[in-house]
Short mmCIF file of C-alpha atoms in Angstrom, two decimals:
data_model
loop_
_atom_site.label_atom_id
_atom_site.label_comp_id
_atom_site.label_asym_id
_atom_site.label_seq_id
_atom_site.Cartn_x
_atom_site.Cartn_y
_atom_site.Cartn_z
CA MET A 335 40.17 -74.06 148.08
CA ASP A 336 42.63 -73.11 145.21
CA PHE A 337 41.78 -69.18 145.12
CA GLN A 338 39.39 -67.51 147.57
CA VAL A 339 38.30 -65.34 144.42
CA THR A 340 38.43 -66.29 140.60
CA ILE A 341 37.23 -63.34 137.88
CA ILE A 342 36.58 -64.62 134.52
CA GLY A 343 37.36 -61.28 132.14
CA ALA A 344 40.26 -59.14 132.32
CA GLY A 345 39.13 -55.90 131.06
CA ALA A 346 39.11 -52.90 132.82
CA VAL A 347 35.87 -53.78 135.44
CA GLY A 348 37.47 -57.40 135.90
CA CYS A 349 40.35 -55.99 136.75
CA ALA A 350 39.09 -53.36 139.11
CA VAL A 351 36.94 -55.98 140.96
CA ALA A 352 40.36 -57.42 141.32
CA TYR A 353 41.80 -54.50 142.84
CA GLU A 354 38.71 -54.11 145.11
CA LEU A 355 38.31 -57.48 146.55
CA SER A 356 42.25 -57.77 147.18
CA GLN A 357 41.26 -55.53 150.34
CA ASP A 358 39.35 -58.70 151.52
CA TYR A 359 41.23 -61.53 150.00
CA GLU A 360 44.73 -62.42 149.30
CA THR A 361 44.06 -65.30 146.65
CA ILE A 362 42.78 -63.89 143.67
CA ALA A 363 43.01 -65.15 139.70
CA VAL A 364 42.11 -63.84 136.79
CA ILE A 365 41.34 -65.61 133.60
CA GLU A 366 41.36 -64.23 130.30
CA LYS A 367 40.91 -65.77 127.02
CA GLU A 368 43.14 -63.18 125.16
CA GLU A 369 47.14 -62.86 125.59
CA GLY A 370 46.65 -59.89 127.80
CA VAL A 371 44.73 -57.76 129.83
CA CYS A 372 42.64 -55.38 128.09
CA ARG A 373 42.02 -56.83 124.78
CA GLY A 374 38.21 -56.64 124.24
CA VAL A 375 35.80 -54.32 125.22
CA SER A 376 37.82 -52.56 127.20
CA SER A 377 40.31 -51.04 124.51
CA ARG A 378 38.05 -50.69 121.52
CA ASN A 379 36.51 -47.60 122.62
CA SER A 380 36.45 -44.30 122.97
CA GLU A 381 37.97 -44.47 126.41
CA VAL A 382 35.72 -41.36 127.45
CA ILE A 383 35.65 -40.85 131.19
CA HIS A 384 31.83 -39.66 131.18
CA ALA A 385 29.94 -37.53 133.63
CA GLY A 386 26.95 -39.53 134.10
CA ILE A 387 24.96 -37.37 131.99
CA TYR A 388 22.41 -39.69 129.36
CA TYR A 389 21.47 -42.39 131.59
CA PRO A 390 17.63 -42.51 133.33
CA LYS A 391 17.64 -41.13 136.64
CA ASP A 392 17.93 -43.47 139.57
CA SER A 393 19.10 -46.17 136.80
CA LEU A 394 22.42 -48.30 137.84
CA LYS A 395 24.05 -46.43 135.14
CA ALA A 396 23.48 -42.92 136.42
CA LYS A 397 24.54 -44.02 139.94
CA VAL A 398 28.01 -45.65 139.02
CA CYS A 399 28.80 -43.42 136.33
CA VAL A 400 28.85 -40.25 138.49
CA GLU A 401 30.22 -42.27 141.39
CA GLY A 402 32.73 -43.45 138.86
CA ASN A 403 33.80 -40.49 137.56
CA ARG A 404 35.39 -39.38 140.52
CA LEU A 405 36.90 -42.45 141.77
CA LEU A 406 38.72 -42.79 138.56
CA TYR A 407 40.10 -39.66 138.40
CA ASP A 408 41.24 -39.38 141.96
CA PHE A 409 42.88 -43.34 141.16
CA CYS A 410 44.55 -42.02 137.82
CA GLN A 411 46.16 -39.02 139.90
CA THR A 412 47.11 -41.27 142.56
CA ASN A 413 48.54 -43.92 140.23
CA ASP A 414 50.10 -42.00 137.54
CA VAL A 415 47.50 -43.52 135.18
CA PRO A 416 47.65 -41.39 131.83
CA HIS A 417 44.50 -39.40 131.18
CA LYS A 418 43.20 -35.63 130.60
CA LYS A 419 40.02 -33.65 131.56
CA TYR A 420 39.16 -32.17 128.00
CA THR A 421 35.98 -31.03 129.00
CA LYS A 422 32.67 -31.85 126.55
CA LEU A 423 30.47 -29.88 124.64
CA ILE A 424 26.86 -31.20 123.74
CA VAL A 425 25.70 -29.17 120.96
CA ALA A 426 22.55 -28.06 119.36
CA ASN A 427 21.78 -26.73 115.91
CA GLY A 428 18.38 -25.09 115.72
CA SER A 429 15.20 -24.69 117.98
CA GLU A 430 14.29 -28.37 117.63
CA GLU A 431 17.73 -29.28 118.99
CA GLU A 432 18.11 -26.63 121.79
CA SER A 433 14.68 -28.23 123.18
CA LEU A 434 15.91 -31.87 123.49
CA LEU A 435 19.32 -30.33 124.77
CA GLU A 436 16.67 -29.02 127.73
CA GLY A 437 15.93 -32.48 128.38
CA ILE A 438 19.46 -33.74 128.31
CA TYR A 439 20.69 -30.90 130.95
CA GLN A 440 17.71 -31.92 133.25
CA ARG A 441 18.34 -35.59 133.38
CA GLY A 442 21.85 -35.06 133.66
CA THR A 443 21.73 -32.37 136.70
CA GLU A 444 19.17 -34.99 138.45
CA ASN A 445 21.89 -37.65 138.08
CA GLY A 446 24.33 -35.29 139.68
CA ALA A 447 26.72 -34.56 136.69
CA GLU A 448 27.66 -30.94 136.75
CA LEU A 449 26.65 -29.03 133.73
CA GLN A 450 26.32 -25.51 132.03
CA ILE A 451 24.39 -24.33 129.32
CA PHE A 452 26.38 -21.75 126.84
CA THR A 453 24.99 -19.90 124.03
CA GLN A 454 26.14 -19.51 121.03
CA SER A 455 28.87 -16.73 121.61
CA GLU A 456 30.21 -18.77 124.71
CA VAL A 457 30.40 -21.69 122.46
CA ARG A 458 32.15 -19.71 119.90
CA LYS A 459 34.77 -18.34 122.25
CA LEU A 460 35.87 -21.71 123.24
CA GLU A 461 35.26 -23.94 119.91
CA PRO A 462 35.40 -21.20 116.91
CA ASN A 463 35.98 -24.24 114.55
CA ILE A 464 32.37 -25.63 115.24
CA ASN A 465 28.90 -24.82 114.38
CA ALA A 466 26.49 -24.72 117.76
CA THR A 467 23.62 -22.47 118.49
CA ALA A 468 23.56 -23.48 122.44
CA ALA A 469 25.59 -26.16 124.08
CA ILE A 470 25.42 -27.87 127.30
CA PHE A 471 29.28 -27.61 128.64
CA SER A 472 30.27 -31.06 131.04
CA PRO A 473 33.36 -29.66 132.80
CA ASN A 474 34.26 -33.15 134.29
CA THR A 475 34.19 -35.49 130.84
CA GLY A 476 38.05 -36.50 129.88
CA ILE A 477 39.94 -39.60 128.13
CA ILE A 478 41.68 -42.11 129.77
CA ASP A 479 44.38 -44.82 128.88
CA SER A 480 42.36 -47.66 129.16
CA HIS A 481 45.11 -49.89 128.70
CA SER A 482 47.33 -48.32 131.23
CA LEU A 483 44.23 -47.90 133.76
CA THR A 484 43.77 -51.80 133.56
CA ASP A 485 47.33 -52.73 134.28
CA ALA A 486 47.35 -50.37 137.11
CA TYR A 487 44.28 -52.78 138.68
CA LEU A 488 45.80 -55.58 138.30
CA HIS A 489 49.11 -54.41 139.44
CA LYS A 490 47.47 -52.94 142.79
CA SER A 491 45.36 -56.37 143.10
CA ASN A 492 48.66 -58.91 143.36
CA ALA A 493 46.09 -61.21 141.65
CA GLU A 494 47.31 -64.08 139.34
CA LEU A 495 46.61 -63.80 135.82
CA PHE A 496 45.94 -66.47 133.70
CA ALA A 497 45.91 -64.74 130.10
CA HIS A 498 45.58 -67.43 126.86
CA THR A 499 43.20 -69.62 128.93
CA LYS A 500 39.41 -69.59 127.97
CA VAL A 501 36.60 -71.01 130.77
CA ILE A 502 35.00 -74.30 129.32
CA GLY A 503 32.84 -75.64 132.40
CA VAL A 504 31.95 -74.62 135.78
CA GLU A 505 31.12 -77.01 138.49
CA LYS A 506 29.03 -75.99 141.47
CA ILE A 507 30.69 -77.96 144.55
CA GLU A 508 30.53 -77.51 148.27
CA GLY A 509 31.85 -74.39 149.46
CA GLY A 510 32.33 -72.62 145.98
CA TYR A 511 32.85 -73.80 142.52
CA GLU A 512 35.53 -75.68 140.38
CA VAL A 513 36.50 -73.89 137.33
CA ILE A 514 37.85 -75.86 134.29
CA VAL A 515 40.05 -74.06 131.61
CA ARG A 516 41.64 -74.74 128.53
CA GLU A 517 45.06 -72.56 127.72
CA HIS A 518 45.98 -72.06 124.18
CA THR A 519 48.06 -74.81 123.93
CA GLY A 520 45.29 -77.20 124.32
CA GLU A 521 46.01 -78.23 127.80
CA GLU A 522 42.87 -78.46 130.12
CA PHE A 523 43.16 -77.92 133.83
CA SER A 524 40.91 -77.05 136.58
CA PHE A 525 41.00 -75.52 140.08
CA THR A 526 38.75 -74.14 142.64
CA THR A 527 37.14 -70.86 144.21
CA GLU A 528 35.12 -69.63 146.97
CA ILE A 529 33.86 -66.73 145.02
CA LEU A 530 33.41 -66.49 141.14
CA VAL A 531 33.10 -62.98 139.31
CA ASN A 532 31.59 -63.06 135.57
CA SER A 533 33.28 -60.47 133.61
CA ALA A 534 33.33 -61.68 130.55
CA GLY A 535 32.39 -58.70 128.43
CA LEU A 536 31.03 -60.04 124.95
CA TYR A 537 30.52 -63.56 126.47
CA CYS A 538 29.05 -63.21 130.18
CA ASP A 539 25.85 -64.62 128.65
CA GLU A 540 27.73 -67.85 127.64
CA VAL A 541 29.89 -67.93 130.65
CA ALA A 542 26.65 -67.43 133.00
CA LYS A 543 25.27 -70.46 131.28
CA LEU A 544 28.64 -72.47 131.64
CA CYS A 545 27.90 -71.65 135.51
CA GLY A 546 24.24 -73.15 135.30
CA ILE A 547 22.59 -70.02 134.92
CA ASP A 548 19.50 -70.02 132.60
CA SER A 549 20.63 -66.89 130.39
CA GLU A 550 17.70 -66.79 128.23
CA LYS A 551 14.92 -66.82 131.54
CA GLU A 552 16.77 -64.33 133.30
CA LYS A 553 17.04 -62.10 129.87
CA TYR A 554 20.65 -62.18 129.98
CA THR A 555 20.97 -63.00 126.54
CA LEU A 556 23.49 -60.47 124.66
CA VAL A 557 23.79 -58.84 121.37
CA PHE A 558 26.94 -57.48 119.72
CA CYS A 559 26.56 -53.92 118.69
CA LYS A 560 29.61 -52.90 116.56
CA GLY A 561 30.86 -49.12 116.50
CA ASP A 562 33.20 -47.63 113.57
CA TYR A 563 35.49 -44.96 114.00
CA PHE A 564 37.24 -43.00 111.33
CA SER A 565 40.49 -40.51 111.96
CA VAL A 566 40.13 -36.90 110.76
CA GLN A 567 43.16 -36.12 108.10
CA ASN A 568 44.64 -33.42 105.89
CA GLY A 569 46.03 -31.06 108.76
CA LYS A 570 42.58 -31.02 110.43
CA ASN A 571 43.02 -33.13 113.23
CA LYS A 572 43.39 -30.88 115.97
CA LEU A 573 40.95 -27.94 114.98
CA VAL A 574 38.91 -28.69 118.13
CA SER A 575 40.04 -28.78 121.86
CA ARG A 576 37.60 -30.93 123.69
CA LEU A 577 34.96 -33.44 123.17
CA ILE A 578 32.08 -32.37 120.77
CA TYR A 579 28.73 -34.80 120.92
CA PRO A 580 25.54 -34.01 118.90
CA VAL A 581 22.43 -34.18 120.57
CA VAL A 582 20.78 -37.36 120.95
CA LYS A 583 18.06 -38.27 119.09
CA LYS A 584 15.32 -40.13 120.56
CA ASN A 585 16.45 -43.59 119.47
CA PHE A 586 18.41 -44.22 122.33
CA LYS A 587 20.52 -46.92 120.20
CA GLY A 588 23.78 -44.41 120.64
CA LEU A 589 24.94 -41.09 121.66
CA GLY A 590 25.28 -40.25 117.32
CA VAL A 591 28.68 -40.44 115.92
CA HIS A 592 30.80 -37.61 117.96
CA VAL A 593 34.56 -36.33 118.15
CA THR A 594 36.62 -37.66 120.79
CA LEU A 595 40.06 -36.86 121.31
CA SER A 596 43.35 -38.71 121.83
CA LEU A 597 46.16 -37.95 124.62
CA GLY A 598 47.93 -36.19 121.98
CA GLY A 599 44.56 -33.95 120.93
CA GLU A 600 44.02 -35.80 117.50
CA MET A 601 40.73 -36.03 116.63
CA ARG A 602 38.57 -39.43 115.97
CA LEU A 603 35.07 -39.37 115.06
CA GLY A 604 32.52 -42.20 116.15
CA PRO A 605 31.16 -44.50 116.68
CA ASP A 606 28.15 -45.06 114.91
CA VAL A 607 25.84 -48.31 115.64
CA GLU A 608 25.24 -51.87 114.06
CA PHE A 609 23.99 -54.73 115.41
CA ILE A 610 26.00 -57.84 113.67
CA SER A 611 25.94 -61.61 114.34
CA LYS A 612 27.98 -63.00 117.29
CA GLU A 613 31.26 -62.77 116.05
CA GLU A 614 34.20 -60.47 116.55
CA ASN A 615 34.20 -58.69 113.00
CA TYR A 616 36.31 -55.27 113.40
CA TYR A 617 37.03 -54.59 109.69
CA VAL A 618 36.02 -50.63 109.04
CA ASN A 619 34.44 -50.16 105.25
CA PRO A 620 35.99 -47.09 104.02
CA SER A 621 32.96 -46.18 102.05
CA LYS A 622 30.98 -45.78 105.41
CA SER A 623 33.01 -42.47 105.36
CA ALA A 624 30.06 -40.88 103.80
CA GLU A 625 27.60 -41.50 106.00
CA PHE A 626 30.10 -40.35 108.88
CA TYR A 627 30.48 -36.81 106.99
CA GLU A 628 26.84 -36.19 106.85
CA ALA A 629 26.01 -37.37 110.64
CA VAL A 630 29.16 -34.40 111.46
CA LYS A 631 28.42 -31.97 108.67
CA SER A 632 26.04 -29.87 110.52
CA PHE A 633 28.54 -29.07 113.65
CA LEU A 634 31.70 -29.77 111.79
CA PRO A 635 32.01 -27.56 108.83
CA PHE A 636 35.71 -27.98 108.35
CA VAL A 637 35.27 -31.52 107.68
CA GLU A 638 34.92 -32.79 104.09
CA PRO A 639 34.56 -36.35 103.19
CA GLN A 640 37.95 -36.99 101.88
CA ASP A 641 39.22 -35.88 105.28
CA LEU A 642 37.99 -39.15 106.48
CA ALA A 643 40.13 -42.58 107.10
CA PRO A 644 39.12 -45.73 109.05
CA GLU A 645 40.53 -45.91 112.41
CA MET A 646 39.30 -48.50 114.54
CA SER A 647 36.28 -50.24 115.70
CA GLY A 648 35.25 -52.06 118.71
CA ILE A 649 31.58 -54.09 119.72
CA ARG A 650 29.21 -53.36 122.54
CA PRO A 651 27.67 -56.22 124.42
CA LYS A 652 23.77 -55.34 124.67
CA LEU A 653 21.23 -56.50 126.05
CA ALA A 654 18.97 -58.33 123.43
CA SER A 655 15.68 -57.35 125.47
CA HIS A 656 16.42 -53.64 125.52
CA ILE A 657 17.89 -53.06 122.36
CA GLU A 658 14.82 -50.24 121.57
CA ALA A 659 15.37 -48.89 125.11
CA PRO A 660 18.15 -47.77 127.04
CA PRO A 661 19.25 -50.93 128.98
CA ASP A 662 20.72 -50.96 132.23
CA PHE A 663 23.86 -52.51 133.92
CA ILE A 664 22.99 -55.99 135.42
CA VAL A 665 25.43 -56.63 138.54
CA SER A 666 23.70 -59.83 140.28
CA GLU A 667 24.68 -61.93 143.55
CA GLU A 668 23.20 -65.14 142.68
CA SER A 669 22.41 -66.97 145.59
CA GLU A 670 18.44 -66.57 145.32
CA LYS A 671 19.20 -68.56 142.16
CA GLY A 672 20.91 -71.09 144.13
CA PHE A 673 24.45 -69.87 143.44
CA LYS A 674 26.24 -68.51 146.37
CA ASN A 675 28.96 -66.01 145.61
CA LEU A 676 28.78 -66.20 141.87
CA VAL A 677 28.44 -62.61 140.66
CA ASN A 678 27.12 -62.04 136.96
CA LEU A 679 27.98 -58.76 135.29
CA ILE A 680 25.95 -58.40 132.33
CA GLY A 681 25.54 -56.07 129.76
CA ILE A 682 28.51 -53.71 130.78
CA GLU A 683 28.75 -51.40 127.89
CA SER A 684 29.38 -47.52 128.40
CA PRO A 685 29.92 -46.09 130.72
CA GLY A 686 31.60 -49.43 132.01
CA LEU A 687 35.07 -47.82 131.73
CA THR A 688 33.94 -44.93 133.86
CA SER A 689 32.09 -46.82 136.50
CA SER A 690 34.68 -49.63 136.94
CA LEU A 691 35.84 -48.82 140.57
CA ALA A 692 31.89 -48.15 141.38
CA ILE A 693 30.83 -51.55 140.10
CA ALA A 694 33.68 -53.10 141.97
CA LYS A 695 32.57 -51.53 144.89
CA LEU A 696 28.98 -52.92 144.55
CA VAL A 697 30.17 -56.28 143.46
CA ARG A 698 32.06 -56.32 146.94
CA GLU A 699 29.26 -55.20 148.47
CA LYS A 700 26.82 -58.04 147.28
CA ILE A 701 29.76 -60.61 148.45
CA GLY A 702 29.82 -59.02 151.55
CA LYS A 703 26.36 -59.24 152.34
CA GLN A 704 26.34 -63.13 151.80
#
């Protein structure tokens, strides 16, 4: 075999898998259709290190997020990856939202997240510029530089990166797989691998099909969920010092437009939720500023519509079978379907960045059992 391991997708999770598997394997290839690492889902998001608050008890998301939070902070400190533990407030205004806050607190503590309930006066001491009658305080929420993280994973893995290279076919062969790829120049070539990990982000359902998996039957089909972000201008972008989230309403489509911070402390609002056709369109409509203002005005009284400017957008890979309910991650070694040492990572949206090392450990465990 040309490689012991091949990973399709050089995002944070794919490169974390390369790093983790490098403890057992010497020859690892990472295939990426873009010109470098961390150019897709991993780079176009809030870059939050999540604590594991929102996910259903005993779900894979809850497990790998709580574990991944600890692993990620340790990795960042050991490898000098830029990050900051800003902490987070989930704010409620009024009795109805306070009752929802109790449910979030209960779920988060059951998942193992360290949380505290703060009163209005306690919130005021931390964040005098926001409105909240009560809040959940999360001490282990932070922000990370996803590009630096992904670079560090790849560097420490010693994997060979094939950038600007798209997988166009996969053939099952004795003892592994033949992977057919096309470079951006149009040249095609193939190589063989014992282990194949599909971490192709927005396109992992299509890659699974190339491998011989019936994505529709296995409910691997994805839809694109776009989220836009607006920056806060006019001298107001540093009026909070930690992440501020509203109470999650009961539609599970998102966490609500919230405040995240850059590593320099500048505010960003977003993301919203918009299901789009399966095309990568990152345009942000400036007229959405009115919707963003309406979403945050109850807890950010200092923000006015004219303070908001389009900043960026991202697209999340959502499982089509779970649009109206909270989907879980799919991490599946496909021996039972006749594809030994093929691992599909499907629907790895938030908290995939936080969970990257924990997901990688799970992949290693699943391969080791074969």
